[in-house]
């Protein structure tokens, strides 16, 4: 991080230069220029103000670092917040806002960066609607089928490179919704469906767990997964560059990890194939449901379970068999419901 002099707001008359920061009024969050791994590349980001080493929770120009010492963040003539890379012009902006009477930028006590209209006081833009790899309390993931809008988390490419990585965390539009981590175009992990106060496929969230998240869906085709903790500071959920979702809180000395997902090898999507069941308490962990056998027995012995299982005998309703035997359902407790339920 860079040494800084703190500002209360960014205005047309008061741009933010390298070495200056914008702080929230509760002194929990700070916005400014930073570099990673002693690189010459500079980014504008938000981090926890008093925690050392600094933990960045949002980056504006994650795909386009600035390299000029004369770079600055300013309110543009149309009211938008723009990052200028010296003589090279604008390399990042909040977009066309058109505040005819001007605007200013301030950092709220929740870590949300706002661009606010000078006259109406209305928020024209906010960073919580443009998430990076982290969620803070009061932020949310969302989807809207009518507009096609979607708010997701996107991992960093690496620990020292905040450009978009290969993992994306989002909620699905099915009802009830579930959380998923995508690796490129393929599912990497899923939470199982939401059930009142928790996702059914996360064993850490038992009855004693006080969930800081909520999920709401409506009949108009939209849904929100919200981080509810209002009175707790220095808490975050992050999607790491390795594809893990981690929720943690700083206790004044160090970060305390609440949970990490995927939590074990049973969590990874599709590893055990159709009709395969992963059981954490046994080795090997994969077995077939009752009435099923491995589809490729030799691969199964090599612990390659992706081919899954097939029925030992066909269902009576699928054949012409008659007799005293009938098809029945076999209950299997404490498992994640199948995908596309």
Short mmCIF file of C-alpha atoms in Angstrom, two decimals:
data_model
loop_
_atom_site.label_atom_id
_atom_site.label_comp_id
_atom_site.label_asym_id
_atom_site.label_seq_id
_atom_site.Cartn_x
_atom_site.Cartn_y
_atom_site.Cartn_z
CA UNK A 1 0.00 0.00 0.00
CA UNK A 2 1.02 3.62 -0.47
CA UNK A 3 1.37 6.28 2.19
CA UNK A 4 -1.64 8.55 2.03
CA UNK A 5 -3.34 11.79 2.93
CA UNK A 6 -7.06 11.34 3.56
CA UNK A 7 -9.94 13.12 1.79
CA UNK A 8 -13.64 13.22 2.79
CA UNK A 9 -15.02 13.23 -0.78
CA UNK A 10 -13.93 13.38 -4.40
CA UNK A 11 -15.35 16.42 -6.19
CA UNK A 12 -14.67 18.27 -9.41
CA UNK A 13 -12.37 20.58 -7.48
CA UNK A 14 -10.77 17.80 -5.40
CA UNK A 15 -9.55 14.85 -7.49
CA UNK A 16 -7.77 11.94 -5.82
CA UNK A 17 -4.10 11.56 -6.74
CA UNK A 18 -1.54 8.86 -5.97
CA UNK A 19 -0.68 9.01 -2.27
CA UNK A 20 -4.12 10.35 -1.30
CA UNK A 21 -7.05 8.31 0.02
CA UNK A 22 -10.78 8.59 0.59
CA UNK A 23 -11.93 7.22 3.97
CA UNK A 24 -15.32 6.16 5.29
CA UNK A 25 -16.57 8.26 8.22
CA UNK A 26 -16.24 5.30 10.62
CA UNK A 27 -12.60 4.89 9.54
CA UNK A 28 -13.13 1.21 8.65
CA UNK A 29 -12.64 1.45 4.87
CA UNK A 30 -10.29 3.38 2.64
CA UNK A 31 -10.09 3.99 -1.11
CA UNK A 32 -6.93 4.89 -2.95
CA UNK A 33 -4.14 3.75 -5.23
CA UNK A 34 -2.24 0.55 -4.42
CA UNK A 35 0.25 -1.83 -5.99
CA UNK A 36 0.83 -5.57 -5.57
CA UNK A 37 4.09 -7.46 -5.11
CA UNK A 38 6.17 -4.28 -5.57
CA UNK A 39 4.88 -3.93 -9.13
CA UNK A 40 4.88 -0.65 -11.05
CA UNK A 41 1.23 -1.29 -11.90
CA UNK A 42 -1.20 0.76 -9.83
CA UNK A 43 -4.87 0.08 -9.12
CA UNK A 44 -7.66 2.04 -7.48
CA UNK A 45 -9.28 -0.06 -4.79
CA UNK A 46 -11.02 -0.27 -1.43
CA UNK A 47 -9.41 -1.96 1.57
CA UNK A 48 -9.81 -2.22 5.34
CA UNK A 49 -8.15 0.92 6.70
CA UNK A 50 -6.55 -0.29 9.95
CA UNK A 51 -5.66 -3.89 9.08
CA UNK A 52 -2.03 -4.66 8.22
CA UNK A 53 -1.21 -6.20 5.82
CA UNK A 54 -3.93 -4.54 3.79
CA UNK A 55 -6.79 -6.63 2.41
CA UNK A 56 -8.31 -5.28 -0.81
CA UNK A 57 -12.06 -5.91 -1.18
CA UNK A 58 -12.81 -4.06 -4.44
CA UNK A 59 -10.79 -2.91 -7.46
CA UNK A 60 -11.99 -0.35 -10.01
CA UNK A 61 -9.51 -0.86 -12.86
CA UNK A 62 -8.78 -4.55 -12.34
CA UNK A 63 -8.13 -5.13 -16.06
CA UNK A 64 -6.22 -1.90 -16.76
CA UNK A 65 -3.58 -0.86 -14.22
CA UNK A 66 -2.18 2.66 -14.38
CA UNK A 67 1.54 3.20 -14.75
CA UNK A 68 1.92 6.98 -14.70
CA UNK A 69 2.80 8.83 -11.49
CA UNK A 70 0.41 11.59 -12.57
CA UNK A 71 -2.65 9.30 -12.58
CA UNK A 72 -5.69 10.58 -10.70
CA UNK A 73 -9.35 9.80 -9.96
CA UNK A 74 -11.79 12.63 -10.69
CA UNK A 75 -15.40 13.61 -11.32
CA UNK A 76 -15.75 14.08 -15.07
CA UNK A 77 -17.75 16.81 -16.80
CA UNK A 78 -20.77 14.49 -17.18
CA UNK A 79 -20.76 13.63 -13.47
CA UNK A 80 -19.11 10.23 -13.79
CA UNK A 81 -16.16 9.09 -11.69
CA UNK A 82 -13.19 8.50 -14.00
CA UNK A 83 -9.62 7.28 -13.66
CA UNK A 84 -7.09 9.19 -15.74
CA UNK A 85 -3.71 7.64 -16.52
CA UNK A 86 -1.72 10.84 -16.87
CA UNK A 87 -1.64 11.95 -20.50
CA UNK A 88 -3.18 8.70 -21.72
CA UNK A 89 -6.75 9.73 -20.94
CA UNK A 90 -9.53 7.82 -19.19
CA UNK A 91 -8.85 4.12 -18.62
CA UNK A 92 -11.76 3.39 -16.26
CA UNK A 93 -15.09 5.09 -15.56
CA UNK A 94 -18.40 4.53 -13.82
CA UNK A 95 -20.05 5.17 -17.19
CA UNK A 96 -22.29 7.89 -18.56
CA UNK A 97 -24.17 9.38 -15.60
CA UNK A 98 -25.05 12.90 -16.82
CA UNK A 99 -25.46 14.78 -13.56
CA UNK A 100 -26.26 18.24 -14.96
CA UNK A 101 -25.52 19.97 -11.66
CA UNK A 102 -22.46 17.93 -10.85
CA UNK A 103 -21.76 15.07 -8.49
CA UNK A 104 -19.29 13.85 -5.89
CA UNK A 105 -17.94 10.49 -4.71
CA UNK A 106 -17.86 9.29 -1.13
CA UNK A 107 -17.10 6.03 0.65
CA UNK A 108 -19.88 4.84 2.97
CA UNK A 109 -19.44 3.15 6.35
CA UNK A 110 -20.36 -0.18 4.71
CA UNK A 111 -17.47 0.07 2.23
CA UNK A 112 -19.78 0.98 -0.66
CA UNK A 113 -18.39 3.66 -2.98
CA UNK A 114 -21.14 6.04 -4.13
CA UNK A 115 -21.34 8.68 -6.85
CA UNK A 116 -24.02 11.12 -5.64
CA UNK A 117 -25.93 13.90 -7.42
CA UNK A 118 -25.07 17.32 -5.98
CA UNK A 119 -28.66 18.58 -5.97
CA UNK A 120 -30.96 15.62 -5.33
CA UNK A 121 -28.57 13.62 -3.17
CA UNK A 122 -29.56 10.55 -5.18
CA UNK A 123 -27.02 7.77 -5.68
CA UNK A 124 -26.11 7.68 -9.39
CA UNK A 125 -23.72 4.73 -9.14
CA UNK A 126 -22.42 2.41 -6.40
CA UNK A 127 -19.65 -0.17 -6.22
CA UNK A 128 -21.92 -2.76 -4.52
CA UNK A 129 -23.66 -3.09 -7.90
CA UNK A 130 -20.31 -3.83 -9.56
CA UNK A 131 -18.72 -6.47 -7.34
CA UNK A 132 -15.26 -7.93 -7.78
CA UNK A 133 -14.10 -11.00 -5.88
CA UNK A 134 -15.57 -10.00 -2.49
CA UNK A 135 -18.86 -9.42 -0.70
CA UNK A 136 -19.11 -7.13 2.32
CA UNK A 137 -22.05 -6.94 4.75
CA UNK A 138 -25.07 -5.28 3.04
CA UNK A 139 -23.93 -6.26 -0.47
CA UNK A 140 -25.74 -8.87 -2.58
CA UNK A 141 -25.58 -11.20 -5.56
CA UNK A 142 -28.60 -11.10 -7.86
CA UNK A 143 -30.23 -12.05 -11.15
CA UNK A 144 -33.12 -10.54 -13.11
CA UNK A 145 -34.52 -12.70 -15.90
CA UNK A 146 -36.56 -9.84 -17.40
CA UNK A 147 -33.58 -7.52 -17.89
CA UNK A 148 -30.81 -10.12 -18.12
CA UNK A 149 -28.95 -8.36 -15.33
CA UNK A 150 -26.73 -10.52 -13.14
CA UNK A 151 -24.44 -9.66 -10.23
CA UNK A 152 -21.69 -12.18 -9.50
CA UNK A 153 -18.30 -12.55 -7.85
CA UNK A 154 -15.31 -13.02 -10.15
CA UNK A 155 -12.03 -14.29 -8.75
CA UNK A 156 -8.69 -12.61 -9.22
CA UNK A 157 -6.39 -14.25 -11.76
CA UNK A 158 -3.80 -14.76 -9.02
CA UNK A 159 -2.83 -13.44 -5.61
CA UNK A 160 -0.87 -10.63 -7.27
CA UNK A 161 -3.10 -10.05 -10.32
CA UNK A 162 -6.62 -8.65 -9.73
CA UNK A 163 -7.71 -9.08 -13.35
CA UNK A 164 -10.68 -11.48 -13.77
CA UNK A 165 -9.76 -15.11 -13.10
CA UNK A 166 -11.40 -18.36 -14.17
CA UNK A 167 -13.92 -18.71 -11.30
CA UNK A 168 -17.34 -17.05 -10.98
CA UNK A 169 -19.74 -17.39 -8.03
CA UNK A 170 -23.44 -16.71 -8.60
CA UNK A 171 -26.98 -17.73 -7.69
CA UNK A 172 -29.17 -19.66 -10.12
CA UNK A 173 -32.66 -18.60 -11.29
CA UNK A 174 -34.25 -21.99 -10.54
CA UNK A 175 -36.72 -22.12 -7.62
CA UNK A 176 -35.49 -22.56 -5.00
CA UNK A 177 -32.17 -21.07 -6.04
CA UNK A 178 -28.77 -22.51 -5.31
CA UNK A 179 -25.28 -21.06 -5.21
CA UNK A 180 -22.77 -22.24 -7.79
CA UNK A 181 -19.12 -21.68 -8.59
CA UNK A 182 -18.37 -21.89 -12.30
CA UNK A 183 -14.91 -22.64 -13.67
CA UNK A 184 -15.12 -21.16 -17.13
CA UNK A 185 -18.30 -22.61 -18.62
CA UNK A 186 -18.39 -25.70 -16.37
CA UNK A 187 -19.89 -26.10 -12.87
CA UNK A 188 -17.17 -26.47 -10.23
CA UNK A 189 -19.25 -26.53 -7.02
CA UNK A 190 -22.89 -26.09 -6.02
CA UNK A 191 -24.56 -25.48 -2.69
CA UNK A 192 -27.76 -27.45 -3.15
CA UNK A 193 -31.14 -25.64 -3.02
CA UNK A 194 -31.96 -22.93 -0.48
CA UNK A 195 -34.25 -24.08 2.34
CA UNK A 196 -35.62 -21.18 4.43
CA UNK A 197 -32.37 -20.11 6.13
CA UNK A 198 -29.55 -22.10 4.53
CA UNK A 199 -28.34 -24.09 1.54
CA UNK A 200 -29.07 -27.78 2.01
CA UNK A 201 -25.77 -29.04 0.64
CA UNK A 202 -23.48 -27.22 3.08
CA UNK A 203 -22.99 -29.48 6.12
CA UNK A 204 -21.34 -26.70 8.14
CA UNK A 205 -24.65 -24.87 8.37
CA UNK A 206 -26.37 -27.08 10.94
CA UNK A 207 -29.15 -25.92 13.27
CA UNK A 208 -26.68 -24.13 15.58
CA UNK A 209 -25.33 -21.98 12.74
CA UNK A 210 -26.55 -18.39 12.61
CA UNK A 211 -26.53 -17.64 8.91
CA UNK A 212 -25.50 -14.08 8.00
CA UNK A 213 -27.02 -14.48 4.52
CA UNK A 214 -30.55 -14.47 3.13
CA UNK A 215 -32.05 -15.40 -0.23
CA UNK A 216 -35.21 -13.87 -1.68
CA UNK A 217 -36.91 -14.72 -4.99
CA UNK A 218 -40.05 -13.18 -6.47
CA UNK A 219 -42.64 -14.07 -9.09
CA UNK A 220 -41.20 -11.54 -11.55
CA UNK A 221 -38.07 -13.59 -12.15
CA UNK A 222 -35.54 -11.91 -9.89
CA UNK A 223 -33.59 -13.09 -6.88
CA UNK A 224 -31.17 -11.64 -4.32
CA UNK A 225 -28.61 -13.37 -2.11
CA UNK A 226 -27.76 -10.79 0.55
CA UNK A 227 -25.07 -10.42 3.21
CA UNK A 228 -27.09 -9.25 6.22
CA UNK A 229 -24.61 -8.50 9.01
CA UNK A 230 -25.13 -4.79 9.75
CA UNK A 231 -23.20 -4.17 12.94
CA UNK A 232 -20.10 -6.27 12.33
CA UNK A 233 -17.02 -4.69 10.77
CA UNK A 234 -13.98 -6.33 9.21
CA UNK A 235 -15.96 -9.25 7.81
CA UNK A 236 -15.92 -10.48 4.22
CA UNK A 237 -16.76 -13.27 1.81
CA UNK A 238 -14.20 -13.75 -0.96
CA UNK A 239 -13.92 -15.97 -4.03
CA UNK A 240 -10.23 -16.86 -4.20
CA UNK A 241 -8.17 -17.34 -7.34
CA UNK A 242 -8.12 -21.09 -6.50
CA UNK A 243 -11.93 -21.27 -6.62
CA UNK A 244 -12.74 -21.32 -2.89
CA UNK A 245 -15.45 -19.26 -1.19
CA UNK A 246 -14.18 -18.10 2.21
CA UNK A 247 -16.05 -16.19 4.92
CA UNK A 248 -13.88 -14.66 7.62
CA UNK A 249 -13.76 -11.90 10.23
CA UNK A 250 -10.81 -10.02 11.70
CA UNK A 251 -10.64 -10.30 15.50
CA UNK A 252 -8.21 -7.44 15.97
CA UNK A 253 -5.16 -9.66 15.59
CA UNK A 254 -5.80 -12.05 12.73
CA UNK A 255 -8.42 -13.30 10.29
CA UNK A 256 -10.70 -16.03 11.69
CA UNK A 257 -12.06 -18.36 8.99
CA UNK A 258 -15.76 -19.25 9.46
CA UNK A 259 -16.06 -21.62 6.52
CA UNK A 260 -14.47 -22.51 3.19
CA UNK A 261 -16.24 -24.05 0.20
CA UNK A 262 -15.69 -26.49 -1.44
CA UNK A 263 -14.93 -28.05 1.94
CA UNK A 264 -13.80 -31.52 0.89
CA UNK A 265 -13.40 -33.76 -2.16
CA UNK A 266 -17.09 -34.72 -2.04
CA UNK A 267 -18.02 -31.12 -2.84
CA UNK A 268 -16.58 -30.94 -6.35
CA UNK A 269 -19.16 -31.03 -9.11
CA UNK A 270 -19.62 -34.23 -11.10
CA UNK A 271 -16.55 -36.08 -9.79
CA UNK A 272 -18.59 -39.16 -8.92
CA UNK A 273 -20.72 -39.38 -12.04
CA UNK A 274 -24.42 -40.29 -12.49
CA UNK A 275 -25.92 -42.24 -9.58
CA UNK A 276 -22.62 -42.08 -7.72
CA UNK A 277 -22.61 -41.23 -4.02
CA UNK A 278 -19.71 -39.65 -2.16
CA UNK A 279 -19.47 -40.60 1.52
CA UNK A 280 -16.91 -38.61 3.51
CA UNK A 281 -16.60 -41.22 6.28
CA UNK A 282 -15.41 -44.13 4.12
CA UNK A 283 -12.54 -44.95 1.77
CA UNK A 284 -12.76 -45.04 -1.15
CA UNK A 285 -15.30 -42.25 -0.85
CA UNK A 286 -17.39 -43.13 -3.88
CA UNK A 287 -20.02 -45.85 -3.99
CA UNK A 288 -23.14 -46.57 -6.03
CA UNK A 289 -26.70 -46.13 -4.85
CA UNK A 290 -28.51 -49.30 -3.81
CA UNK A 291 -29.50 -51.22 -6.95
CA UNK A 292 -26.69 -49.69 -9.04
CA UNK A 293 -23.23 -50.90 -10.05
CA UNK A 294 -20.19 -49.09 -11.53
CA UNK A 295 -20.57 -48.42 -15.24
CA UNK A 296 -16.84 -48.99 -15.85
CA UNK A 297 -15.55 -51.34 -13.16
CA UNK A 298 -11.89 -51.15 -14.21
CA UNK A 299 -11.91 -47.34 -14.13
CA UNK A 300 -13.69 -47.52 -10.78
CA UNK A 301 -10.82 -49.59 -9.36
CA UNK A 302 -8.43 -46.85 -10.50
CA UNK A 303 -10.55 -44.35 -8.53
CA UNK A 304 -11.79 -42.72 -11.72
CA UNK A 305 -15.47 -42.42 -10.82
CA UNK A 306 -16.62 -39.95 -13.46
CA UNK A 307 -18.45 -42.66 -15.43
CA UNK A 308 -20.81 -43.11 -12.51
CA UNK A 309 -23.16 -46.02 -11.99
CA UNK A 310 -25.90 -47.87 -13.89
CA UNK A 311 -28.86 -49.98 -12.76
CA UNK A 312 -28.07 -53.56 -11.81
CA UNK A 313 -31.42 -54.63 -13.30
CA UNK A 314 -33.91 -52.61 -15.32
CA UNK A 315 -37.04 -51.30 -13.69
CA UNK A 316 -40.09 -53.53 -14.05
CA UNK A 317 -42.01 -50.63 -15.54
CA UNK A 318 -39.41 -50.44 -18.31
CA UNK A 319 -39.71 -54.11 -19.27
CA UNK A 320 -42.32 -56.80 -19.74
CA UNK A 321 -41.60 -58.62 -16.47
CA UNK A 322 -44.47 -59.81 -14.31
CA UNK A 323 -44.43 -61.40 -10.89
CA UNK A 324 -44.41 -60.60 -7.22
CA UNK A 325 -41.57 -58.04 -7.39
CA UNK A 326 -42.46 -54.36 -7.72
CA UNK A 327 -40.50 -51.14 -8.17
CA UNK A 328 -40.03 -49.16 -4.96
CA UNK A 329 -38.32 -45.93 -3.93
CA UNK A 330 -35.28 -46.22 -1.67
CA UNK A 331 -34.87 -43.24 0.71
CA UNK A 332 -31.33 -41.87 1.02
CA UNK A 333 -30.98 -39.31 3.86
CA UNK A 334 -28.42 -36.54 4.36
CA UNK A 335 -27.39 -36.02 0.75
CA UNK A 336 -27.44 -33.03 -1.58
CA UNK A 337 -30.47 -33.14 -3.94
CA UNK A 338 -29.54 -33.82 -7.58
CA UNK A 339 -28.84 -30.87 -9.82
CA UNK A 340 -31.64 -29.50 -12.04
CA UNK A 341 -34.21 -30.58 -9.46
#
